[in-house]
mmCIF file with all atom_site columns, C-alpha atoms in Angstrom:
data_model
loop_
_atom_site.group_PDB
_atom_site.id
_atom_site.type_symbol
_atom_site.label_atom_id
_atom_site.label_alt_id
_atom_site.label_comp_id
_atom_site.label_asym_id
_atom_site.label_entity_id
_atom_site.label_seq_id
_atom_site.pdbx_PDB_ins_code
_atom_site.Cartn_x
_atom_site.Cartn_y
_atom_site.Cartn_z
_atom_site.occupancy
_atom_site.B_iso_or_equiv
_atom_site.pdbx_formal_charge
_atom_site.auth_seq_id
_atom_site.auth_comp_id
_atom_site.auth_asym_id
_atom_site.auth_atom_id
_atom_site.pdbx_PDB_model_num
ATOM 1   C CA . ALA A 1 1   ? -18.554 -19.931 11.416  1.00 0.00 ? 32  ALA A CA 1
ATOM 2   C CA . PHE A 1 2   ? -19.089 -21.473 14.857  1.00 0.00 ? 33  PHE A CA 1
ATOM 3   C CA . GLY A 1 3   ? -16.064 -19.683 16.324  1.00 0.00 ? 34  GLY A CA 1
ATOM 4   C CA . ALA A 1 4   ? -17.205 -16.333 14.904  1.00 0.00 ? 35  ALA A CA 1
ATOM 5   C CA . GLU A 1 5   ? -20.677 -16.898 16.337  1.00 0.00 ? 36  GLU A CA 1
ATOM 6   C CA . GLN A 1 6   ? -19.194 -17.644 19.760  1.00 0.00 ? 37  GLN A CA 1
ATOM 7   C CA . LEU A 1 7   ? -16.975 -14.559 19.655  1.00 0.00 ? 38  LEU A CA 1
ATOM 8   C CA . HIS A 1 8   ? -19.938 -12.435 18.620  1.00 0.00 ? 39  HIS A CA 1
ATOM 9   C CA . ALA A 1 9   ? -22.116 -13.870 21.386  1.00 0.00 ? 40  ALA A CA 1
ATOM 10  C CA . SER A 1 10  ? -19.398 -13.193 23.976  1.00 0.00 ? 41  SER A CA 1
ATOM 11  C CA . GLY A 1 11  ? -18.886 -9.611  22.772  1.00 0.00 ? 42  GLY A CA 1
ATOM 12  C CA . GLU A 1 12  ? -15.253 -10.343 21.870  1.00 0.00 ? 43  GLU A CA 1
ATOM 13  C CA . LEU A 1 13  ? -15.542 -10.331 18.083  1.00 0.00 ? 44  LEU A CA 1
ATOM 14  C CA . GLU A 1 14  ? -14.551 -6.686  17.599  1.00 0.00 ? 45  GLU A CA 1
ATOM 15  C CA . ARG A 1 15  ? -11.561 -6.954  19.947  1.00 0.00 ? 46  ARG A CA 1
ATOM 16  C CA . VAL A 1 16  ? -10.317 -10.090 18.178  1.00 0.00 ? 47  VAL A CA 1
ATOM 17  C CA . GLN A 1 17  ? -10.772 -8.547  14.729  1.00 0.00 ? 48  GLN A CA 1
ATOM 18  C CA . ASP A 1 18  ? -8.895  -5.414  15.837  1.00 0.00 ? 49  ASP A CA 1
ATOM 19  C CA . ALA A 1 19  ? -6.029  -7.570  17.154  1.00 0.00 ? 50  ALA A CA 1
ATOM 20  C CA . HIS A 1 20  ? -6.037  -9.578  13.907  1.00 0.00 ? 51  HIS A CA 1
ATOM 21  C CA . ALA A 1 21  ? -5.816  -6.377  11.857  1.00 0.00 ? 52  ALA A CA 1
ATOM 22  C CA . ARG A 1 22  ? -2.967  -4.971  14.002  1.00 0.00 ? 53  ARG A CA 1
ATOM 23  C CA . HIS A 1 23  ? -1.070  -8.244  13.587  1.00 0.00 ? 54  HIS A CA 1
ATOM 24  C CA . PHE A 1 24  ? -1.402  -8.095  9.807   1.00 0.00 ? 55  PHE A CA 1
ATOM 25  C CA . VAL A 1 25  ? -0.339  -4.445  9.645   1.00 0.00 ? 56  VAL A CA 1
ATOM 26  C CA . ARG A 1 26  ? 2.900   -5.596  11.317  1.00 0.00 ? 57  ARG A CA 1
ATOM 27  C CA . PHE A 1 27  ? 3.033   -8.621  9.003   1.00 0.00 ? 58  PHE A CA 1
ATOM 28  C CA . ALA A 1 28  ? 2.720   -6.398  5.900   1.00 0.00 ? 59  ALA A CA 1
ATOM 29  C CA . THR A 1 29  ? 5.451   -4.110  7.266   1.00 0.00 ? 60  THR A CA 1
ATOM 30  C CA . GLU A 1 30  ? 7.788   -7.089  7.677   1.00 0.00 ? 61  GLU A CA 1
ATOM 31  C CA . VAL A 1 31  ? 6.989   -8.443  4.214   1.00 0.00 ? 62  VAL A CA 1
ATOM 32  C CA . ASP A 1 32  ? 7.732   -5.043  2.679   1.00 0.00 ? 63  ASP A CA 1
ATOM 33  C CA . SER A 1 33  ? 11.017  -4.771  4.550   1.00 0.00 ? 64  SER A CA 1
ATOM 34  C CA . ASP A 1 34  ? 12.069  -8.288  3.551   1.00 0.00 ? 65  ASP A CA 1
ATOM 35  C CA . ILE A 1 35  ? 11.050  -7.843  -0.078  1.00 0.00 ? 66  ILE A CA 1
ATOM 36  C CA . ARG A 1 36  ? 13.412  -4.876  -0.302  1.00 0.00 ? 67  ARG A CA 1
ATOM 37  C CA . GLY A 1 37  ? 16.289  -6.890  1.159   1.00 0.00 ? 68  GLY A CA 1
ATOM 38  C CA . ARG A 1 38  ? 17.723  -10.363 0.938   1.00 0.00 ? 69  ARG A CA 1
ATOM 39  C CA . GLY A 1 39  ? 14.574  -12.160 2.080   1.00 0.00 ? 70  GLY A CA 1
ATOM 40  C CA . GLN A 1 40  ? 12.563  -11.597 -1.072  1.00 0.00 ? 71  GLN A CA 1
ATOM 41  C CA . LEU A 1 41  ? 11.581  -15.184 -1.852  1.00 0.00 ? 72  LEU A CA 1
ATOM 42  C CA . ASP A 1 42  ? 10.611  -15.962 1.718   1.00 0.00 ? 73  ASP A CA 1
ATOM 43  C CA . ALA A 1 43  ? 8.649   -12.701 1.916   1.00 0.00 ? 74  ALA A CA 1
ATOM 44  C CA . MET A 1 44  ? 6.730   -13.583 -1.240  1.00 0.00 ? 75  MET A CA 1
ATOM 45  C CA . LYS A 1 45  ? 5.956   -17.051 0.091   1.00 0.00 ? 76  LYS A CA 1
ATOM 46  C CA . ARG A 1 46  ? 4.683   -15.571 3.367   1.00 0.00 ? 77  ARG A CA 1
ATOM 47  C CA . ALA A 1 47  ? 2.610   -12.951 1.558   1.00 0.00 ? 78  ALA A CA 1
ATOM 48  C CA . GLN A 1 48  ? 1.027   -15.602 -0.641  1.00 0.00 ? 79  GLN A CA 1
ATOM 49  C CA . ALA A 1 49  ? 0.361   -17.965 2.268   1.00 0.00 ? 80  ALA A CA 1
ATOM 50  C CA . GLU A 1 50  ? -1.302  -15.200 4.302   1.00 0.00 ? 81  GLU A CA 1
ATOM 51  C CA . GLY A 1 51  ? -3.213  -13.603 1.428   1.00 0.00 ? 82  GLY A CA 1
ATOM 52  C CA . ALA A 1 52  ? -6.652  -14.436 2.823   1.00 0.00 ? 83  ALA A CA 1
ATOM 53  C CA . ASN A 1 53  ? -5.718  -13.104 6.261   1.00 0.00 ? 84  ASN A CA 1
ATOM 54  C CA . THR A 1 54  ? -4.320  -9.854  4.876   1.00 0.00 ? 85  THR A CA 1
ATOM 55  C CA . LEU A 1 55  ? -7.483  -9.367  2.807   1.00 0.00 ? 86  LEU A CA 1
ATOM 56  C CA . ALA A 1 56  ? -9.664  -10.052 5.855   1.00 0.00 ? 87  ALA A CA 1
ATOM 57  C CA . ALA A 1 57  ? -7.679  -7.516  7.868   1.00 0.00 ? 88  ALA A CA 1
ATOM 58  C CA . LEU A 1 58  ? -7.971  -4.922  5.104   1.00 0.00 ? 89  LEU A CA 1
ATOM 59  C CA . HIS A 1 59  ? -11.722 -5.452  4.780   1.00 0.00 ? 90  HIS A CA 1
ATOM 60  C CA . TRP A 1 60  ? -12.112 -5.087  8.560   1.00 0.00 ? 91  TRP A CA 1
ATOM 61  C CA . LEU A 1 61  ? -10.049 -1.888  8.517   1.00 0.00 ? 92  LEU A CA 1
ATOM 62  C CA . GLU A 1 62  ? -12.043 -0.559  5.568   1.00 0.00 ? 93  GLU A CA 1
ATOM 63  C CA . GLY A 1 63  ? -15.285 -1.085  7.487   1.00 0.00 ? 94  GLY A CA 1
ATOM 64  C CA . ARG A 1 64  ? -13.815 0.717   10.500  1.00 0.00 ? 95  ARG A CA 1
ATOM 65  C CA . ALA A 1 65  ? -12.601 3.508   8.205   1.00 0.00 ? 96  ALA A CA 1
ATOM 66  C CA . ARG A 1 66  ? -16.127 3.969   6.824   1.00 0.00 ? 97  ARG A CA 1
ATOM 67  C CA . SER A 1 67  ? -17.356 4.429   10.402  1.00 0.00 ? 98  SER A CA 1
ATOM 68  C CA . GLY A 1 68  ? -14.855 7.269   10.914  1.00 0.00 ? 99  GLY A CA 1
ATOM 69  C CA . ASP A 1 69  ? -11.990 5.461   12.652  1.00 0.00 ? 100 ASP A CA 1
ATOM 70  C CA . ALA A 1 70  ? -8.935  7.549   11.637  1.00 0.00 ? 101 ALA A CA 1
ATOM 71  C CA . GLY A 1 71  ? -6.525  4.932   13.030  1.00 0.00 ? 102 GLY A CA 1
ATOM 72  C CA . ALA A 1 72  ? -8.097  2.274   10.825  1.00 0.00 ? 103 ALA A CA 1
ATOM 73  C CA . VAL A 1 73  ? -7.732  4.573   7.815   1.00 0.00 ? 104 VAL A CA 1
ATOM 74  C CA . GLU A 1 74  ? -4.006  5.041   8.446   1.00 0.00 ? 105 GLU A CA 1
ATOM 75  C CA . ASP A 1 75  ? -3.473  1.325   9.155   1.00 0.00 ? 106 ASP A CA 1
ATOM 76  C CA . GLY A 1 76  ? -5.337  0.396   5.964   1.00 0.00 ? 107 GLY A CA 1
ATOM 77  C CA . LEU A 1 77  ? -3.317  2.877   3.938   1.00 0.00 ? 108 LEU A CA 1
ATOM 78  C CA . LEU A 1 78  ? -0.079  1.530   5.398   1.00 0.00 ? 109 LEU A CA 1
ATOM 79  C CA . MET A 1 79  ? -1.077  -2.064  4.662   1.00 0.00 ? 110 MET A CA 1
ATOM 80  C CA . CYS A 1 80  ? -1.928  -1.155  1.072   1.00 0.00 ? 111 CYS A CA 1
ATOM 81  C CA . GLY A 1 81  ? 1.425   0.584   0.790   1.00 0.00 ? 112 GLY A CA 1
ATOM 82  C CA . TYR A 1 82  ? 3.355   -2.330  2.260   1.00 0.00 ? 113 TYR A CA 1
ATOM 83  C CA . LEU A 1 83  ? 1.599   -4.875  0.030   1.00 0.00 ? 114 LEU A CA 1
ATOM 84  C CA . CYS A 1 84  ? 2.401   -3.038  -3.206  1.00 0.00 ? 115 CYS A CA 1
ATOM 85  C CA . TRP A 1 85  ? 5.172   -5.356  -4.373  1.00 0.00 ? 116 TRP A CA 1
ATOM 86  C CA . PRO A 1 86  ? 3.495   -8.660  -3.410  1.00 0.00 ? 117 PRO A CA 1
ATOM 87  C CA . TRP A 1 87  ? 0.325   -7.574  -5.211  1.00 0.00 ? 118 TRP A CA 1
ATOM 88  C CA . HIS A 1 88  ? 2.321   -6.478  -8.255  1.00 0.00 ? 119 HIS A CA 1
ATOM 89  C CA . ILE A 1 89  ? 4.456   -9.611  -8.412  1.00 0.00 ? 120 ILE A CA 1
ATOM 90  C CA . HIS A 1 90  ? 1.421   -11.871 -7.994  1.00 0.00 ? 121 HIS A CA 1
ATOM 91  C CA . GLY A 1 91  ? -0.536  -9.940  -10.638 1.00 0.00 ? 122 GLY A CA 1
ATOM 92  C CA . LEU A 1 92  ? -3.181  -8.751  -8.169  1.00 0.00 ? 123 LEU A CA 1
ATOM 93  C CA . HIS A 1 93  ? -3.417  -5.292  -9.713  1.00 0.00 ? 124 HIS A CA 1
ATOM 94  C CA . LEU A 1 94  ? -7.202  -5.002  -9.693  1.00 0.00 ? 125 LEU A CA 1
ATOM 95  C CA . THR A 1 95  ? -7.429  -6.352  -6.145  1.00 0.00 ? 126 THR A CA 1
ATOM 96  C CA . GLY A 1 96  ? -4.780  -3.920  -4.952  1.00 0.00 ? 127 GLY A CA 1
ATOM 97  C CA . SER A 1 97  ? -6.338  -1.047  -6.878  1.00 0.00 ? 128 SER A CA 1
ATOM 98  C CA . ASN A 1 98  ? -9.799  -1.692  -5.441  1.00 0.00 ? 129 ASN A CA 1
ATOM 99  C CA . LEU A 1 99  ? -8.458  -1.972  -1.901  1.00 0.00 ? 130 LEU A CA 1
ATOM 100 C CA . VAL A 1 100 ? -6.368  1.190   -2.033  1.00 0.00 ? 131 VAL A CA 1
ATOM 101 C CA . ASP A 1 101 ? -9.331  2.993   -3.624  1.00 0.00 ? 132 ASP A CA 1
ATOM 102 C CA . GLY A 1 102 ? -11.355 2.043   -0.540  1.00 0.00 ? 133 GLY A CA 1
ATOM 103 C CA . PHE A 1 103 ? -9.016  3.971   1.751   1.00 0.00 ? 134 PHE A CA 1
ATOM 104 C CA . LEU A 1 104 ? -7.693  6.972   -0.205  1.00 0.00 ? 135 LEU A CA 1
ATOM 105 C CA . PRO A 1 105 ? -11.015 8.892   -0.321  1.00 0.00 ? 136 PRO A CA 1
ATOM 106 C CA . HIS A 1 106 ? -10.918 9.084   3.493   1.00 0.00 ? 137 HIS A CA 1
ATOM 107 C CA . VAL A 1 107 ? -7.792  11.260  3.362   1.00 0.00 ? 138 VAL A CA 1
ATOM 108 C CA . GLN A 1 108 ? -8.639  13.671  0.558   1.00 0.00 ? 139 GLN A CA 1
ATOM 109 C CA . GLY A 1 109 ? -7.892  17.190  1.688   1.00 0.00 ? 140 GLY A CA 1
ATOM 110 C CA . THR A 1 110 ? -6.036  16.087  4.812   1.00 0.00 ? 141 THR A CA 1
ATOM 111 C CA . ALA A 1 111 ? -2.448  16.606  5.842   1.00 0.00 ? 142 ALA A CA 1
ATOM 112 C CA . PRO A 1 112 ? 0.059   14.158  4.358   1.00 0.00 ? 143 PRO A CA 1
ATOM 113 C CA . SER A 1 113 ? 0.732   10.947  6.234   1.00 0.00 ? 144 SER A CA 1
ATOM 114 C CA . ARG A 1 114 ? 3.118   8.076   5.714   1.00 0.00 ? 145 ARG A CA 1
ATOM 115 C CA . GLY A 1 115 ? 0.144   5.805   5.036   1.00 0.00 ? 146 GLY A CA 1
ATOM 116 C CA . ARG A 1 116 ? -1.307  8.083   2.378   1.00 0.00 ? 147 ARG A CA 1
ATOM 117 C CA . ALA A 1 117 ? 2.067   8.485   0.685   1.00 0.00 ? 148 ALA A CA 1
ATOM 118 C CA . ARG A 1 118 ? 2.719   4.728   0.638   1.00 0.00 ? 149 ARG A CA 1
ATOM 119 C CA . ALA A 1 119 ? -0.817  3.941   -0.536  1.00 0.00 ? 150 ALA A CA 1
ATOM 120 C CA . ARG A 1 120 ? -0.461  6.462   -3.357  1.00 0.00 ? 151 ARG A CA 1
ATOM 121 C CA . ILE A 1 121 ? 2.681   4.642   -4.494  1.00 0.00 ? 152 ILE A CA 1
ATOM 122 C CA . THR A 1 122 ? 0.649   1.431   -4.544  1.00 0.00 ? 153 THR A CA 1
ATOM 123 C CA . ALA A 1 123 ? -2.115  3.187   -6.476  1.00 0.00 ? 154 ALA A CA 1
ATOM 124 C CA . ALA A 1 124 ? 0.449   4.390   -9.024  1.00 0.00 ? 155 ALA A CA 1
ATOM 125 C CA . MET A 1 125 ? 1.777   0.844   -9.490  1.00 0.00 ? 156 MET A CA 1
ATOM 126 C CA . MET A 1 126 ? -1.657  -0.782  -9.677  1.00 0.00 ? 157 MET A CA 1
ATOM 127 C CA . LYS A 1 127 ? -3.198  1.848   -11.976 1.00 0.00 ? 158 LYS A CA 1
ATOM 128 C CA . GLY A 1 128 ? -0.168  1.862   -14.270 1.00 0.00 ? 159 GLY A CA 1
ATOM 129 C CA . SER A 1 129 ? -0.197  -1.920  -14.486 1.00 0.00 ? 160 SER A CA 1
ATOM 130 C CA . THR A 1 130 ? -3.832  -1.847  -15.619 1.00 0.00 ? 161 THR A CA 1
ATOM 131 C CA . GLY A 1 131 ? -3.200  0.922   -18.169 1.00 0.00 ? 162 GLY A CA 1
ATOM 132 C CA . ASP A 1 132 ? -4.908  3.767   -16.292 1.00 0.00 ? 163 ASP A CA 1
ATOM 133 C CA . TRP A 1 133 ? -2.021  6.146   -16.879 1.00 0.00 ? 164 TRP A CA 1
ATOM 134 C CA . ALA A 1 134 ? -3.838  9.320   -15.815 1.00 0.00 ? 165 ALA A CA 1
ATOM 135 C CA . ALA A 1 135 ? -4.753  7.850   -12.414 1.00 0.00 ? 166 ALA A CA 1
ATOM 136 C CA . ALA A 1 136 ? -1.255  6.361   -12.066 1.00 0.00 ? 167 ALA A CA 1
ATOM 137 C CA . SER A 1 137 ? 0.320   9.748   -12.758 1.00 0.00 ? 168 SER A CA 1
ATOM 138 C CA . GLU A 1 138 ? -1.974  11.523  -10.289 1.00 0.00 ? 169 GLU A CA 1
ATOM 139 C CA . ALA A 1 139 ? -1.152  8.948   -7.596  1.00 0.00 ? 170 ALA A CA 1
ATOM 140 C CA . ALA A 1 140 ? 2.608   9.089   -8.231  1.00 0.00 ? 171 ALA A CA 1
ATOM 141 C CA . ASN A 1 141 ? 2.602   12.889  -8.183  1.00 0.00 ? 172 ASN A CA 1
ATOM 142 C CA . GLY A 1 142 ? 0.597   12.900  -4.941  1.00 0.00 ? 173 GLY A CA 1
ATOM 143 C CA . ALA A 1 143 ? 2.967   10.379  -3.349  1.00 0.00 ? 174 ALA A CA 1
ATOM 144 C CA . TYR A 1 144 ? 5.942   12.481  -4.408  1.00 0.00 ? 175 TYR A CA 1
ATOM 145 C CA . GLU A 1 145 ? 4.458   15.631  -2.866  1.00 0.00 ? 176 GLU A CA 1
ATOM 146 C CA . ASP A 1 146 ? 3.570   13.720  0.318   1.00 0.00 ? 177 ASP A CA 1
ATOM 147 C CA . GLY A 1 147 ? 7.111   12.352  0.525   1.00 0.00 ? 178 GLY A CA 1
ATOM 148 C CA . LEU A 1 148 ? 8.562   15.838  0.196   1.00 0.00 ? 179 LEU A CA 1
ATOM 149 C CA . SER A 1 149 ? 6.131   17.274  2.767   1.00 0.00 ? 180 SER A CA 1
ATOM 150 C CA . LEU A 1 150 ? 6.988   14.502  5.223   1.00 0.00 ? 181 LEU A CA 1
ATOM 151 C CA . ALA A 1 151 ? 10.744  14.822  4.521   1.00 0.00 ? 182 ALA A CA 1
ATOM 152 C CA . GLU A 1 152 ? 10.683  11.103  3.611   1.00 0.00 ? 183 GLU A CA 1
ATOM 153 C CA . GLU A 1 153 ? 13.354  10.822  0.926   1.00 0.00 ? 184 GLU A CA 1
ATOM 154 C CA . ALA A 1 154 ? 12.705  7.103   0.382   1.00 0.00 ? 185 ALA A CA 1
ATOM 155 C CA . ILE A 1 155 ? 9.021   7.737   -0.334  1.00 0.00 ? 186 ILE A CA 1
ATOM 156 C CA . ALA A 1 156 ? 9.747   10.698  -2.625  1.00 0.00 ? 187 ALA A CA 1
ATOM 157 C CA . GLY A 1 157 ? 12.408  8.620   -4.398  1.00 0.00 ? 188 GLY A CA 1
ATOM 158 C CA . GLU A 1 158 ? 10.100  5.660   -4.952  1.00 0.00 ? 189 GLU A CA 1
ATOM 159 C CA . ALA A 1 159 ? 7.338   7.984   -6.169  1.00 0.00 ? 190 ALA A CA 1
ATOM 160 C CA . ALA A 1 160 ? 9.820   9.596   -8.589  1.00 0.00 ? 191 ALA A CA 1
ATOM 161 C CA . LEU A 1 161 ? 10.677  6.107   -9.856  1.00 0.00 ? 192 LEU A CA 1
ATOM 162 C CA . HIS A 1 162 ? 7.002   5.522   -10.659 1.00 0.00 ? 193 HIS A CA 1
ATOM 163 C CA . GLN A 1 163 ? 6.771   8.950   -12.285 1.00 0.00 ? 194 GLN A CA 1
ATOM 164 C CA . GLY A 1 164 ? 9.693   7.933   -14.481 1.00 0.00 ? 195 GLY A CA 1
ATOM 165 C CA . TYR A 1 165 ? 8.077   4.622   -15.442 1.00 0.00 ? 196 TYR A CA 1
ATOM 166 C CA . ILE A 1 166 ? 4.829   6.377   -16.294 1.00 0.00 ? 197 ILE A CA 1
ATOM 167 C CA . HIS A 1 167 ? 6.664   8.888   -18.497 1.00 0.00 ? 198 HIS A CA 1
ATOM 168 C CA . LEU A 1 168 ? 8.550   6.035   -20.181 1.00 0.00 ? 199 LEU A CA 1
ATOM 169 C CA . SER A 1 169 ? 5.321   4.177   -20.917 1.00 0.00 ? 200 SER A CA 1
ATOM 170 C CA . GLN A 1 170 ? 3.953   7.299   -22.553 1.00 0.00 ? 201 GLN A CA 1
ATOM 171 C CA . GLY A 1 171 ? 7.079   7.911   -24.661 1.00 0.00 ? 202 GLY A CA 1
ATOM 172 C CA . ARG A 1 172 ? 8.105   11.042  -22.741 1.00 0.00 ? 203 ARG A CA 1
ATOM 173 C CA . LEU A 1 173 ? 11.784  10.193  -22.508 1.00 0.00 ? 204 LEU A CA 1
ATOM 174 C CA . ASP A 1 174 ? 13.093  13.564  -21.315 1.00 0.00 ? 205 ASP A CA 1
ATOM 175 C CA . GLU A 1 175 ? 10.584  13.719  -18.437 1.00 0.00 ? 206 GLU A CA 1
ATOM 176 C CA . ALA A 1 176 ? 11.337  10.072  -17.646 1.00 0.00 ? 207 ALA A CA 1
ATOM 177 C CA . GLY A 1 177 ? 15.041  10.799  -17.479 1.00 0.00 ? 208 GLY A CA 1
ATOM 178 C CA . ARG A 1 178 ? 14.537  13.689  -15.042 1.00 0.00 ? 209 ARG A CA 1
ATOM 179 C CA . ALA A 1 179 ? 12.209  11.677  -12.792 1.00 0.00 ? 210 ALA A CA 1
ATOM 180 C CA . LEU A 1 180 ? 14.459  8.608   -12.784 1.00 0.00 ? 211 LEU A CA 1
ATOM 181 C CA . GLU A 1 181 ? 17.529  10.733  -12.029 1.00 0.00 ? 212 GLU A CA 1
ATOM 182 C CA . ASP A 1 182 ? 15.620  12.327  -9.143  1.00 0.00 ? 213 ASP A CA 1
ATOM 183 C CA . SER A 1 183 ? 14.735  8.857   -7.870  1.00 0.00 ? 214 SER A CA 1
ATOM 184 C CA . VAL A 1 184 ? 18.352  7.693   -7.966  1.00 0.00 ? 215 VAL A CA 1
ATOM 185 C CA . THR A 1 185 ? 19.578  10.863  -6.258  1.00 0.00 ? 216 THR A CA 1
ATOM 186 C CA . ARG A 1 186 ? 17.032  10.477  -3.449  1.00 0.00 ? 217 ARG A CA 1
ATOM 187 C CA . SER A 1 187 ? 17.952  6.802   -2.999  1.00 0.00 ? 218 SER A CA 1
ATOM 188 C CA . GLU A 1 188 ? 21.681  7.457   -2.517  1.00 0.00 ? 219 GLU A CA 1
#
């Protein structure tokens, strides 16, 4: 508390919080990259150890997003996208869902972005894991369309994977098969 008071009094608080948020956007990017490779266990340990810092960064970005900072919106969306797997593995589905829900309304009706696409994948995972299949399907479909629009095969492929899982959970095996095949094809 004392340090925050001193930063506030010196006028440096906002600059330091912006730098903190930028650092944790990079951190989340690295965790996501490592979780998809051979560094999974280390990535999960780092994500867990820095959970409070990533949440603080996301809350700061969300506040900036509410004040109209488009860069903060994109950074928050990217962080939510990059933290999808750590949140899922640690069972933080409601936390992840609430955080991504704080950013996605800022990009309704806008052009696709990498952040929006990634955050929609997170929304699909979080909503599906809490049984909100309609919201999960909407998010996965939106992520898929964003991935196609951005010519991001990896994003479209991961979104198709979630579409397949959602169809499976609902007993729609034919639709699941088509979506999962699409995901595999896009991942090759």
